[in-house]
mmCIF file of C-alpha atoms and ligand atoms in Angstrom:
data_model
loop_
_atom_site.group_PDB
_atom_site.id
_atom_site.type_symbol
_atom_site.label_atom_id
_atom_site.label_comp_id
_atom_site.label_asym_id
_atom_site.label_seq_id
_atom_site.Cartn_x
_atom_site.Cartn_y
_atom_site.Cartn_z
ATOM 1 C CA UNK A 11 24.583 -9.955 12.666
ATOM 2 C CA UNK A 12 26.642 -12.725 12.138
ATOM 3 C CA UNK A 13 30.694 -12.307 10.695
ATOM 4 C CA UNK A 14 29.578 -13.577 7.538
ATOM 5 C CA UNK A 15 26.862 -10.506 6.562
ATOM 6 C CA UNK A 16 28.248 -8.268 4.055
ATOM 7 C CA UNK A 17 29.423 -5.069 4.577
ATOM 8 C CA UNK A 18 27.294 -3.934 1.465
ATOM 9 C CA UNK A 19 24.590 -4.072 3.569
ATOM 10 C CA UNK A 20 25.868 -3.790 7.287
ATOM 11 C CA UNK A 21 23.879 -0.408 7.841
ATOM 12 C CA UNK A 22 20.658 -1.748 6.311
ATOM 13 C CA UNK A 23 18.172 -1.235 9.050
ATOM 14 C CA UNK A 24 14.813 -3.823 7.747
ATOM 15 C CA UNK A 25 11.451 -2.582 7.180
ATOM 16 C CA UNK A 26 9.008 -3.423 10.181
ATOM 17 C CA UNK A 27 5.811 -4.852 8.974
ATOM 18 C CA UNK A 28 2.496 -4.113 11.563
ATOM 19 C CA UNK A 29 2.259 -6.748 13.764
ATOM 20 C CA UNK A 30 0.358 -10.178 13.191
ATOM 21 C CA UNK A 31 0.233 -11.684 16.741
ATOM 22 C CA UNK A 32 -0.694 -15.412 17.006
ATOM 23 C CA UNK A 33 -1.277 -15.477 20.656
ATOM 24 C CA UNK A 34 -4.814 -14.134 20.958
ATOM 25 C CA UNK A 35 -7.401 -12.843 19.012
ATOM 26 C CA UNK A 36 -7.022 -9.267 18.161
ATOM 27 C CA UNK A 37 -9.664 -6.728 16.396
ATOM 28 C CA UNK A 38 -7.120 -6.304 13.823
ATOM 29 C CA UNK A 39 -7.160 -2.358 13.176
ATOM 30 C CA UNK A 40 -3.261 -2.460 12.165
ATOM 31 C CA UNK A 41 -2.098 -3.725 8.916
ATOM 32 C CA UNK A 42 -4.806 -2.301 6.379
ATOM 33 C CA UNK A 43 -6.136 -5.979 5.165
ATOM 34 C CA UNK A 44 -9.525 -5.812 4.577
ATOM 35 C CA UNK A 45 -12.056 -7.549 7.035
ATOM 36 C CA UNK A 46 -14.180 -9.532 4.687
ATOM 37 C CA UNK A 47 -12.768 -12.849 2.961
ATOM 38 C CA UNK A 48 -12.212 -13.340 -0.261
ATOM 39 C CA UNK A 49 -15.369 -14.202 -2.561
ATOM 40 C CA UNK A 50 -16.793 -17.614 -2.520
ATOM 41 C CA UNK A 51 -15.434 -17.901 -6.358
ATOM 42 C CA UNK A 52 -12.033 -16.823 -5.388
ATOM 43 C CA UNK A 53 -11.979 -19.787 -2.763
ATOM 44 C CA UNK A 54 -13.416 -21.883 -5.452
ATOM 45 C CA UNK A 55 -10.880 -21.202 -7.830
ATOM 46 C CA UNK A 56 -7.871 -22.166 -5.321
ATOM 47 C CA UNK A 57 -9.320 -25.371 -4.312
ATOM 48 C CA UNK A 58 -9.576 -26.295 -8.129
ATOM 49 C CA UNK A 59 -6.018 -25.089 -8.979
ATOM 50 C CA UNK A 60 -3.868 -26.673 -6.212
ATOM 51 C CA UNK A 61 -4.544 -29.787 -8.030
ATOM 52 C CA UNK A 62 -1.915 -28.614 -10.135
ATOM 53 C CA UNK A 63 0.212 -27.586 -7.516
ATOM 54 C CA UNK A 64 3.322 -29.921 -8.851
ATOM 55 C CA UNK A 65 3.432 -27.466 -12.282
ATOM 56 C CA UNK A 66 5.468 -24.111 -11.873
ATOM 57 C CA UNK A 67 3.109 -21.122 -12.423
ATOM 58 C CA UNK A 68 3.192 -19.101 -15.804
ATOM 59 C CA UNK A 69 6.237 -16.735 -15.836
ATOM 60 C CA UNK A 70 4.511 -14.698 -18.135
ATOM 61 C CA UNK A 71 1.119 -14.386 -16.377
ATOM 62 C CA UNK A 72 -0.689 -14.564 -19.619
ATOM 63 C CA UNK A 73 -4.376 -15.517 -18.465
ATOM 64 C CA UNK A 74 -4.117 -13.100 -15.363
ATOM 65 C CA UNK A 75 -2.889 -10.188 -17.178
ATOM 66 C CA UNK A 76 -5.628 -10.586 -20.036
ATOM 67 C CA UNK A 77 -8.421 -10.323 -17.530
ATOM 68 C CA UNK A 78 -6.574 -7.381 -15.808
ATOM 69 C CA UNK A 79 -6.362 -5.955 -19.228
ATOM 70 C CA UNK A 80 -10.063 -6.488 -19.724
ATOM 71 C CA UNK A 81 -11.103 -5.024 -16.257
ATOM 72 C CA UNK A 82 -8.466 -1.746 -16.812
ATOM 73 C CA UNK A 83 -9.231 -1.213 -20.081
ATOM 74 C CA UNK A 84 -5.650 -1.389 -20.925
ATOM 75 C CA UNK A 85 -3.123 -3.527 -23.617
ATOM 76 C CA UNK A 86 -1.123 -6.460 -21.585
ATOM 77 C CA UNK A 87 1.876 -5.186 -22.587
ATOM 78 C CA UNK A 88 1.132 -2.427 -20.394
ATOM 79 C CA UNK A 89 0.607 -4.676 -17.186
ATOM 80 C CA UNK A 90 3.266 -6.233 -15.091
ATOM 81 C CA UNK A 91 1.886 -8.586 -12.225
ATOM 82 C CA UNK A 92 3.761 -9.467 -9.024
ATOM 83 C CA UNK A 93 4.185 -11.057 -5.652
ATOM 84 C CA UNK A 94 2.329 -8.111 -4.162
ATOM 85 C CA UNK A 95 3.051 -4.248 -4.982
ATOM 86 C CA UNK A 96 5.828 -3.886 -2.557
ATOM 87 C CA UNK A 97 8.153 -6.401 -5.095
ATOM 88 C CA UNK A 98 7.396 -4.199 -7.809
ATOM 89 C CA UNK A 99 8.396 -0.876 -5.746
ATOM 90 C CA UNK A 100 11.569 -2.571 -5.170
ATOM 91 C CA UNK A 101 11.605 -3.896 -8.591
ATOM 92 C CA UNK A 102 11.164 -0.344 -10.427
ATOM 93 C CA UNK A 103 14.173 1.036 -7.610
ATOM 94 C CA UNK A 104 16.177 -1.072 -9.317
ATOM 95 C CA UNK A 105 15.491 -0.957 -12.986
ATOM 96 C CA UNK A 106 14.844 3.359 -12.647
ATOM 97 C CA UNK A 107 17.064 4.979 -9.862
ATOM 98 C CA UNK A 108 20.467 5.347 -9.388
ATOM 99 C CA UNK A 109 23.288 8.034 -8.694
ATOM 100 C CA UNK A 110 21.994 10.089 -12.172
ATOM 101 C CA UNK A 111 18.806 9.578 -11.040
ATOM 102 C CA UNK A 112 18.428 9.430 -7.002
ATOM 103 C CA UNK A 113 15.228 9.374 -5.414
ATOM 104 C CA UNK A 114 12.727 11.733 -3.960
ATOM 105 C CA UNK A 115 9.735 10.815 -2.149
ATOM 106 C CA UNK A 116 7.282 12.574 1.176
ATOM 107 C CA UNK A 117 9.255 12.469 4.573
ATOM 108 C CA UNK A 118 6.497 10.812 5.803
ATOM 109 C CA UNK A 119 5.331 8.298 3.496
ATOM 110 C CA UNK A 120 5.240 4.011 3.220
ATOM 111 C CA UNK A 121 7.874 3.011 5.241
ATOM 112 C CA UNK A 122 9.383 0.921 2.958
ATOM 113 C CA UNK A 123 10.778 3.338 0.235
ATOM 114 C CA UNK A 124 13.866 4.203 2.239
ATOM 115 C CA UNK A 125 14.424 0.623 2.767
ATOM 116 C CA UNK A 126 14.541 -0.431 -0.853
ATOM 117 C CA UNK A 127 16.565 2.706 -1.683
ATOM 118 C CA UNK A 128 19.099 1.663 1.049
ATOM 119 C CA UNK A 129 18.893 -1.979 -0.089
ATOM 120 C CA UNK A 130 20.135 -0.758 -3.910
ATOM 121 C CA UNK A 131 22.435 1.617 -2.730
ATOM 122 C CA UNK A 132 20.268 4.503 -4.183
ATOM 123 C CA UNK A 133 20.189 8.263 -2.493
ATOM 124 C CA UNK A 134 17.185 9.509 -1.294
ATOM 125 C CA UNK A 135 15.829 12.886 -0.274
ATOM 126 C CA UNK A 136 12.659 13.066 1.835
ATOM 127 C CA UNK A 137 10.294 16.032 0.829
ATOM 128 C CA UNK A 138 8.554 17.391 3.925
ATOM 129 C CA UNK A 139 4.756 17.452 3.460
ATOM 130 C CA UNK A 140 2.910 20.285 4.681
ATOM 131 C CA UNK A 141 1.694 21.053 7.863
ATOM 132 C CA UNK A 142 -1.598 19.975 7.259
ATOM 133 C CA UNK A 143 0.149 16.426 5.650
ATOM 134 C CA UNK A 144 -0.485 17.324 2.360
ATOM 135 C CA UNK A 145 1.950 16.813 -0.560
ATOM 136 C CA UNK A 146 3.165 19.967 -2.433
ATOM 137 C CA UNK A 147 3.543 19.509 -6.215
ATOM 138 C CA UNK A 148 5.260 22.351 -6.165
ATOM 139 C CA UNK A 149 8.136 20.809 -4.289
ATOM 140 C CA UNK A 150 8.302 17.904 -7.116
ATOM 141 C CA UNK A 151 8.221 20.406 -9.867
ATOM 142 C CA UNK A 152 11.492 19.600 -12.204
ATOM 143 C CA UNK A 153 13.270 17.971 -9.388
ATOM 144 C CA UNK A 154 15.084 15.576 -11.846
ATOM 145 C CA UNK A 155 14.310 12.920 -9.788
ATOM 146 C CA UNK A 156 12.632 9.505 -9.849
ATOM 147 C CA UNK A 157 9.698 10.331 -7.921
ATOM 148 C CA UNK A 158 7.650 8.047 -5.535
ATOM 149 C CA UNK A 159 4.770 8.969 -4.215
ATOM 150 C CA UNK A 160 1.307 7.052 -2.745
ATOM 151 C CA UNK A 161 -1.189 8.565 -3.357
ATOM 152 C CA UNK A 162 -3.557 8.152 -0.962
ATOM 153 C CA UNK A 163 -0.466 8.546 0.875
ATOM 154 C CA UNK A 164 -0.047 6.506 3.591
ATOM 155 C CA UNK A 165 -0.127 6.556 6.812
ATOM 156 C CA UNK A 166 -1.921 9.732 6.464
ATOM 157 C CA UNK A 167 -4.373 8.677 3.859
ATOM 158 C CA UNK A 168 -4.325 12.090 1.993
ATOM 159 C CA UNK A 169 -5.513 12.391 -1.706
ATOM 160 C CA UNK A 170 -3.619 14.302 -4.083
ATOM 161 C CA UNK A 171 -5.874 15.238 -6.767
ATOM 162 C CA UNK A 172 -4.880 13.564 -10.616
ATOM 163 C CA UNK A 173 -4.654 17.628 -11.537
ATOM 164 C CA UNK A 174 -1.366 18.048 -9.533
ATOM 165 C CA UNK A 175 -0.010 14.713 -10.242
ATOM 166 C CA UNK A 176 -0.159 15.544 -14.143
ATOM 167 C CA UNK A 177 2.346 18.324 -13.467
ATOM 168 C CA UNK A 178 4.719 16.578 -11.627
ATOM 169 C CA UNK A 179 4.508 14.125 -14.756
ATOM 170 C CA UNK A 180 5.049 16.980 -17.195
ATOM 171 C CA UNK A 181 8.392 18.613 -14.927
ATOM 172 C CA UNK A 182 9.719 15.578 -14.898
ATOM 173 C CA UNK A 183 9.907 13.733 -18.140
ATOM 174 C CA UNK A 184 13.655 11.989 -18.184
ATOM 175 C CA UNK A 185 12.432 10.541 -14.932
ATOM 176 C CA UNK A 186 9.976 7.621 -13.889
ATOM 177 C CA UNK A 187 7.339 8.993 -11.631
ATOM 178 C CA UNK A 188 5.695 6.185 -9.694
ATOM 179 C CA UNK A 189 2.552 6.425 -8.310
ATOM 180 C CA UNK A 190 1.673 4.111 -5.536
ATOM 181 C CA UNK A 191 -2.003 3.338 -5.906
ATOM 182 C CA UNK A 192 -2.061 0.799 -2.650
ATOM 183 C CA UNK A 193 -5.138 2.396 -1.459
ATOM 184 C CA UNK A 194 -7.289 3.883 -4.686
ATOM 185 C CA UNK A 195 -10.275 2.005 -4.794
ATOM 186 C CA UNK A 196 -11.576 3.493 -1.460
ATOM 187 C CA UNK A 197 -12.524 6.758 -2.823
ATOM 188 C CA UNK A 198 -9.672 8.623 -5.250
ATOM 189 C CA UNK A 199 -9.492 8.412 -9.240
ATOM 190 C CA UNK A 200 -6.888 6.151 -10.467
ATOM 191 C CA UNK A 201 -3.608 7.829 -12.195
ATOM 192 C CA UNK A 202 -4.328 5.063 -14.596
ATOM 193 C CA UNK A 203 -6.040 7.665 -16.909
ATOM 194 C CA UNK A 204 -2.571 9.576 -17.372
ATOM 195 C CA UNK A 205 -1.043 6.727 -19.115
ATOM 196 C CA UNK A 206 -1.422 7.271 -22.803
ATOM 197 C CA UNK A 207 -0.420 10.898 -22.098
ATOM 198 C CA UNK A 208 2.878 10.203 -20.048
ATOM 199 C CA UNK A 209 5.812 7.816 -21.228
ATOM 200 C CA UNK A 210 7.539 8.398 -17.484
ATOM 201 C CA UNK A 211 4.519 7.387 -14.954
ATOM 202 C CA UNK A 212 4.202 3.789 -13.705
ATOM 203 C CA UNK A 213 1.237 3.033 -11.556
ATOM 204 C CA UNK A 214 1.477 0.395 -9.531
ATOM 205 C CA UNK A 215 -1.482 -1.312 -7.407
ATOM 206 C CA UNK A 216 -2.053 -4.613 -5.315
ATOM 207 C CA UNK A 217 -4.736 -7.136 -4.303
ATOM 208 C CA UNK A 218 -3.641 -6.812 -0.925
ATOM 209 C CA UNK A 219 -6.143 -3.577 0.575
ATOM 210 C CA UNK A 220 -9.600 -3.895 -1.897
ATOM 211 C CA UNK A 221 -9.747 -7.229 -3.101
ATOM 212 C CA UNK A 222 -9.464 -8.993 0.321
ATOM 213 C CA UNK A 223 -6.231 -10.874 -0.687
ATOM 214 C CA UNK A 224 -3.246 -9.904 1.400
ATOM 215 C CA UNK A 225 -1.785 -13.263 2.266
ATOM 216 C CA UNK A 226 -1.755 -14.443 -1.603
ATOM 217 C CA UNK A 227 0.696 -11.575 -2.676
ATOM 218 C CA UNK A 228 -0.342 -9.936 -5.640
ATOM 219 C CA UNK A 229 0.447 -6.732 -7.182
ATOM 220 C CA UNK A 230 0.674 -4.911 -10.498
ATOM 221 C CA UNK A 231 2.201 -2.027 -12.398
ATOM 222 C CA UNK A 232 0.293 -0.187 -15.143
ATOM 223 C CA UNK A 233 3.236 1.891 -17.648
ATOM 224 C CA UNK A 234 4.345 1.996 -21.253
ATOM 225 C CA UNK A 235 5.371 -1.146 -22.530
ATOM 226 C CA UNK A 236 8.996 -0.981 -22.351
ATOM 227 C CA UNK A 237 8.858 0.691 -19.094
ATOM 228 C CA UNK A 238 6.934 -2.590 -18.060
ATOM 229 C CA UNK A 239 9.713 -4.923 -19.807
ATOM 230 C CA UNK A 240 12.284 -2.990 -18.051
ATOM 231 C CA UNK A 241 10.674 -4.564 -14.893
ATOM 232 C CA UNK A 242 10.413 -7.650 -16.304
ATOM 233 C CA UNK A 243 14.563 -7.798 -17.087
ATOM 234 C CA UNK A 244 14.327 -7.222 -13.145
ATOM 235 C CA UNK A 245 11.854 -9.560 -12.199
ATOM 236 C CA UNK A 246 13.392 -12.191 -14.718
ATOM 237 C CA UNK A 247 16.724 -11.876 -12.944
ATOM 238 C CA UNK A 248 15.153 -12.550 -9.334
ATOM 239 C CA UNK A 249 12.132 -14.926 -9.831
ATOM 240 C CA UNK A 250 10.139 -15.326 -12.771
ATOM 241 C CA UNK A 251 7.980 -17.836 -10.707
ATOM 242 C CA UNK A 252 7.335 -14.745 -8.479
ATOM 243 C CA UNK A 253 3.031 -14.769 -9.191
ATOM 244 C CA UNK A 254 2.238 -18.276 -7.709
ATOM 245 C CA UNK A 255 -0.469 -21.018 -9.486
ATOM 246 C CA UNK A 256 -2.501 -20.364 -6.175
ATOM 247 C CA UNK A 257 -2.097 -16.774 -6.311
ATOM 248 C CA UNK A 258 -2.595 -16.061 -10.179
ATOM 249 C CA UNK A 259 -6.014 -17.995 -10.082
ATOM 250 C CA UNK A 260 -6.839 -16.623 -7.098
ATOM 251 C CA UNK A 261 -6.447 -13.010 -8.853
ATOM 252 C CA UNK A 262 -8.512 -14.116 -12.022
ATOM 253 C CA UNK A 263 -11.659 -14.961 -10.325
ATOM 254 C CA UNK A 264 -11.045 -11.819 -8.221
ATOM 255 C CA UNK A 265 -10.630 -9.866 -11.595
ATOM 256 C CA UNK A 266 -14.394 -11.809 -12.720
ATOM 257 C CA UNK A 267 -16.456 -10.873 -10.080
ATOM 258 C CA UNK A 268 -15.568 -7.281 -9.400
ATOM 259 C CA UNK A 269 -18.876 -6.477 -8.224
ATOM 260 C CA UNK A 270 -17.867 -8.659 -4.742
ATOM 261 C CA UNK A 271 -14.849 -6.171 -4.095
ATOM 262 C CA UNK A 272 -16.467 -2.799 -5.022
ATOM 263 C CA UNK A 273 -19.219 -3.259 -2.578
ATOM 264 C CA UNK A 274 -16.869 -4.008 0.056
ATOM 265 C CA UNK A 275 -14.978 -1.234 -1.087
ATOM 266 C CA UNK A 276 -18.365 1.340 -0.640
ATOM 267 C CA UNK A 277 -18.688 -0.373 2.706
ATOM 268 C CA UNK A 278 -15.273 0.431 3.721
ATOM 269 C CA UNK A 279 -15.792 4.067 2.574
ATOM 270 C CA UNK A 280 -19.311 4.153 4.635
ATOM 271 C CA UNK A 281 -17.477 2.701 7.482
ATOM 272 C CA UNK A 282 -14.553 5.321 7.570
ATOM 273 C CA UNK A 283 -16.629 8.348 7.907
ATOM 274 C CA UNK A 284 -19.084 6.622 10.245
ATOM 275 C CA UNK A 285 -15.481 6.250 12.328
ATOM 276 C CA UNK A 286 -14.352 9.676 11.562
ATOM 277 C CA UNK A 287 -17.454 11.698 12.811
ATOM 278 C CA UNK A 288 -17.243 8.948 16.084
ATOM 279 C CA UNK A 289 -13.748 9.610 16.544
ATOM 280 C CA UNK A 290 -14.309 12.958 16.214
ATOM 281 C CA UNK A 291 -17.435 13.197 18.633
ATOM 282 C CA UNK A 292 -14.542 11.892 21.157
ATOM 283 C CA UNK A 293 -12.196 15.090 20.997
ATOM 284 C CA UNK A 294 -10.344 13.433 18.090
ATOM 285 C CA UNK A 295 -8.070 15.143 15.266
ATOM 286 C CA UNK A 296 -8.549 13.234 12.195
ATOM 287 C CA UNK A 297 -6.255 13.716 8.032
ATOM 288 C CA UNK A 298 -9.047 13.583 5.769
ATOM 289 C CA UNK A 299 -8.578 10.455 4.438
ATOM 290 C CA UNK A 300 -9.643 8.520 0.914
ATOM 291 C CA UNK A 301 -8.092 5.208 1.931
ATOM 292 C CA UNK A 302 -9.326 2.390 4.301
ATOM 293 C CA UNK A 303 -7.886 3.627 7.148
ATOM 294 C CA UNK A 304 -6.802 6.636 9.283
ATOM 295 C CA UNK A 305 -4.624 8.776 10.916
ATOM 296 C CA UNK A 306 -5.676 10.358 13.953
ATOM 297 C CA UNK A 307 -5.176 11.925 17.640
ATOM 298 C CA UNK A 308 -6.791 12.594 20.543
ATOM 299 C CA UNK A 309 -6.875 15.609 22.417
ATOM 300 C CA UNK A 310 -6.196 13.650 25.895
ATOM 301 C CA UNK A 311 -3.962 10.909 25.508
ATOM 302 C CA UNK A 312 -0.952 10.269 23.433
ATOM 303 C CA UNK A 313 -0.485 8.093 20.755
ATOM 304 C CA UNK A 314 1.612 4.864 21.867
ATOM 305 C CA UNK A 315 -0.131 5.219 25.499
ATOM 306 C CA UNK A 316 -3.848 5.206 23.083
ATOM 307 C CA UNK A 317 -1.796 2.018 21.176
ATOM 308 C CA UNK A 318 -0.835 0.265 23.761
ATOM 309 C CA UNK A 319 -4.645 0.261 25.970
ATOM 310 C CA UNK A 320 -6.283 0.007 23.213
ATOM 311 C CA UNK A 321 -4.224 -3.581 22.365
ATOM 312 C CA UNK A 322 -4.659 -4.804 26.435
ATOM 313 C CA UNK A 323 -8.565 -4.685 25.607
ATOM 314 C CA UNK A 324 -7.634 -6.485 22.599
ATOM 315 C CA UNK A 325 -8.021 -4.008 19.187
ATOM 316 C CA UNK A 326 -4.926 -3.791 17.319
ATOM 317 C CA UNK A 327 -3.802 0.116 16.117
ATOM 318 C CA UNK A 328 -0.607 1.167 14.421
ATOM 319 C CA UNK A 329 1.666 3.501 16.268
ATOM 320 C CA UNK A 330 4.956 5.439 14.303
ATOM 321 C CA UNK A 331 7.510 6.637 16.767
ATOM 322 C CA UNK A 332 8.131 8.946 14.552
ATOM 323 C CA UNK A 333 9.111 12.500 14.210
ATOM 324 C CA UNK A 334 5.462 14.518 13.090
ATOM 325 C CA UNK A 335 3.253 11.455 13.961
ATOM 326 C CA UNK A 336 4.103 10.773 17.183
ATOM 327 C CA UNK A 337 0.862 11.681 18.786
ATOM 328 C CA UNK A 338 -1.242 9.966 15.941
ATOM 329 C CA UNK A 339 -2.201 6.128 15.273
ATOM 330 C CA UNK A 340 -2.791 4.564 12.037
ATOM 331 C CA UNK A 341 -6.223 3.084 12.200
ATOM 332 C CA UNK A 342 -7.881 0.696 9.603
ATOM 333 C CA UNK A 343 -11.067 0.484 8.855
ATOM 334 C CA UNK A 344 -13.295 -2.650 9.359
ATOM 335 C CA UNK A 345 -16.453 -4.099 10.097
ATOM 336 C CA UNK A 346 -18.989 -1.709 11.220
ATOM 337 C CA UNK A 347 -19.167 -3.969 14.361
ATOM 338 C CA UNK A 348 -15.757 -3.541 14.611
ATOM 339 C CA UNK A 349 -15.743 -0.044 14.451
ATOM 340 C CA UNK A 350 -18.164 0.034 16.948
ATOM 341 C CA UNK A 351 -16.128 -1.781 19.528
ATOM 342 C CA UNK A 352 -13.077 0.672 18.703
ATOM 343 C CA UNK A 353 -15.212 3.857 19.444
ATOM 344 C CA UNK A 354 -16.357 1.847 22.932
ATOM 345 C CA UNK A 355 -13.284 0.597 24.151
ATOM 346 C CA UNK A 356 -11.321 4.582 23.293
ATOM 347 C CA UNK A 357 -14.628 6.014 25.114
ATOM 348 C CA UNK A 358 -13.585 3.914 27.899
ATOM 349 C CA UNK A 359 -10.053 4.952 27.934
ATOM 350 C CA UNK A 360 -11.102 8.856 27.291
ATOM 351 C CA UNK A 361 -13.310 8.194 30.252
ATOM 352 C CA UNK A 362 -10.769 6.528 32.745
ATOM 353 C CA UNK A 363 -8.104 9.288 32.460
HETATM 354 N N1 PMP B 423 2.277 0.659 -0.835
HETATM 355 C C1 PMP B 423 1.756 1.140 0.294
HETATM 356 C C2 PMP B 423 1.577 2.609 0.428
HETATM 357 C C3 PMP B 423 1.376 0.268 1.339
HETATM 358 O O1 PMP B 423 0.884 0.750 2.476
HETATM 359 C C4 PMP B 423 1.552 -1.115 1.145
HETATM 360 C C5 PMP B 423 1.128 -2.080 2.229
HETATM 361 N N2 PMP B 423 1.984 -2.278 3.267
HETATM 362 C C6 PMP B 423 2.125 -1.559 -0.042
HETATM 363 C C7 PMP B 423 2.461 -0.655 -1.021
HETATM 364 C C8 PMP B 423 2.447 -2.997 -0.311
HETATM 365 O O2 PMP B 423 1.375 -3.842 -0.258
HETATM 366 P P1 PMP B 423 1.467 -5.315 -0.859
HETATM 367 O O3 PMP B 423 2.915 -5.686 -0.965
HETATM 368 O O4 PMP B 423 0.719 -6.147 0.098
HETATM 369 O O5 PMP B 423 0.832 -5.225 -2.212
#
């Protein structure tokens, strides 16, 4: 730290993203991108727009958020589009929690909640999940709180069903409940639905997981129209510029050919309990998961000693040195081929202990 960093901030210990290693080619099982490029169209559509690459984009997203309202089914005033869901997590911190309203969110949950709450100075209390890493509703029931939760959660890739959702929505109406939808489109039903019932929910969601786009940085929130231009004072006062020309064109043709991303989407799901029953076969312990990845432990090795062989024979896992999830690893899901290779190269290890 040099003398000049603030004080403000002199405790603020950074987020750690997975690791993207340029040495050598990795199977890349560790950041939850998807493993298929984006469509030919999408690739298409960039190539046409960085002709205009001397023009600043369109603060006000008007052509992307019209074809996200047509896909959604929802009003553009309702939609709010930025440079990828974790801006607009920080974003809604801002704008909806505070000392009146401090937050509450799973103890183990996206890593980056506590650092966005520590960036804005905003308390936090971390609600233990259950034994079996499932979220109690119970525990968010009239908490009086802005509530964050992901849902799947991540890392453990546990659904909680729209059911108890709705009544933490209902206990909680003087408080924004936001519902991280990161992972949705590989198997749970979007919160999305809840909208027109619930003033207090924001849903946000990103291009990054289903729609093969994680280096373009795009994200959106889904809420009531002045909740979404109470993120938009926010995003105003950072960058309005914050959805790039590349990006935002990028998203459209995304948005057009949907079919592209939902069958990669299906494959993803086939792939993931393919890799489950595999993983199991090999005296594994795996969370049920509806996302495109998970979290899982073997019954002979621990988890950073599973991390760290696995990544000599080249396949990339995520390991949390962290309290609960010590023994686990975060594993996306890929190719089937890739899959394949995973299930090898453990059987290997399994084999050599
Ligand atoms: N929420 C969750 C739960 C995530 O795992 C991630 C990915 N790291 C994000 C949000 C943010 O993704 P992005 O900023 O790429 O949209």
């Amino acid at each position: 730290m040099s003398r000049f960093f603030t004080n403000r901030l002199s405790n603020l210990i950074p987020y750690v993203p997975g690791e993207q290693p340029q040495d050598k080619k990795y199977i890349k099982l560790n950041t939850n991108e998807s493993p298929f490029p984006p469509s030919e169209e999408v690739k298409k559509a960039v190539a046409e727009e960085s002709d205009k690459l001397q023009l600043y984009s369109d603060p006000e997203c008007v052509e992307l958020r019209a074809q996200m309202a047509k896909n959604y089914g929802l009003g553009a005033d309702s939609i709010g589009m930025v440079n990828g869901s974790d801006e607009i997590l920080n974003f809604a911190f801002m704008a909806f929690a505070d000392e009146r309203s401090p937050l509450a969110f799973p103890d183990i949950t996206y890593g980056f909640y506590p650092v966005f709450a520590e960036l804005n100075h905003i308390p936090y209390s971390e609600i233990p999940l259950k034994s079996d890493f499932s979220i109690c509703a119970d525990d968010y029931i009239g908490i009086n709180r802005t509530i964050v939760i992901a849902n799947p959660n991540a890392p453990t890739g546990k659904y909680l069903p729209l059911s108890e959702i709705e009544k933490i929505l209902a206990s909680n109406p003087q408080n924004i409940v936001i519902i991280d939808e990161a992972y949705i489109d590989f198997g749970g039903e979007s919160a999305v639905k809840l909208l027109p019932k619930y003033k207090n929910l924001l849903v946000t969601g990103t291009f990054s997981k289903s729609r093969s786009l994680a280096g373009a940085r795009l994200g959106f929130g889904f809420a009531d129209p002045e909740v979404i231009k109470d993120i938009n004072t926010i995003r105003y006062s950072t960058n309005p510029y914050n959805v790039n020309r590349l990006t935002s064109r990028a998203g459209i043709a995304a948005l057009e050919n949907d079919g592209y991303y939902k069958d990669k989407c299906k494959e993803i799901a086939e792939n993931r309990d393919w890799t489950v029953k595999e993983i199991q076969k090999l005296g594994f312990t795996v969370v049920p998961s509806l996302a495109n990845f998970i979290l899982a432990k073997s019954d002979s090795i621990g988890g950073e000693k599973l991390y760290l062989t696995l990544k000599e024979k080249g396949v990339l896992i995520r390991h949390f040195d962290k309290e609960r999830i010590r023994d686990y690893n975060r594993i996306t899901i890929g190719t089937k081929e890739q899959m394949k290779i995973l299930i090898e190269k453990i059987k290997e290890i399994t084999e050599e202990i």
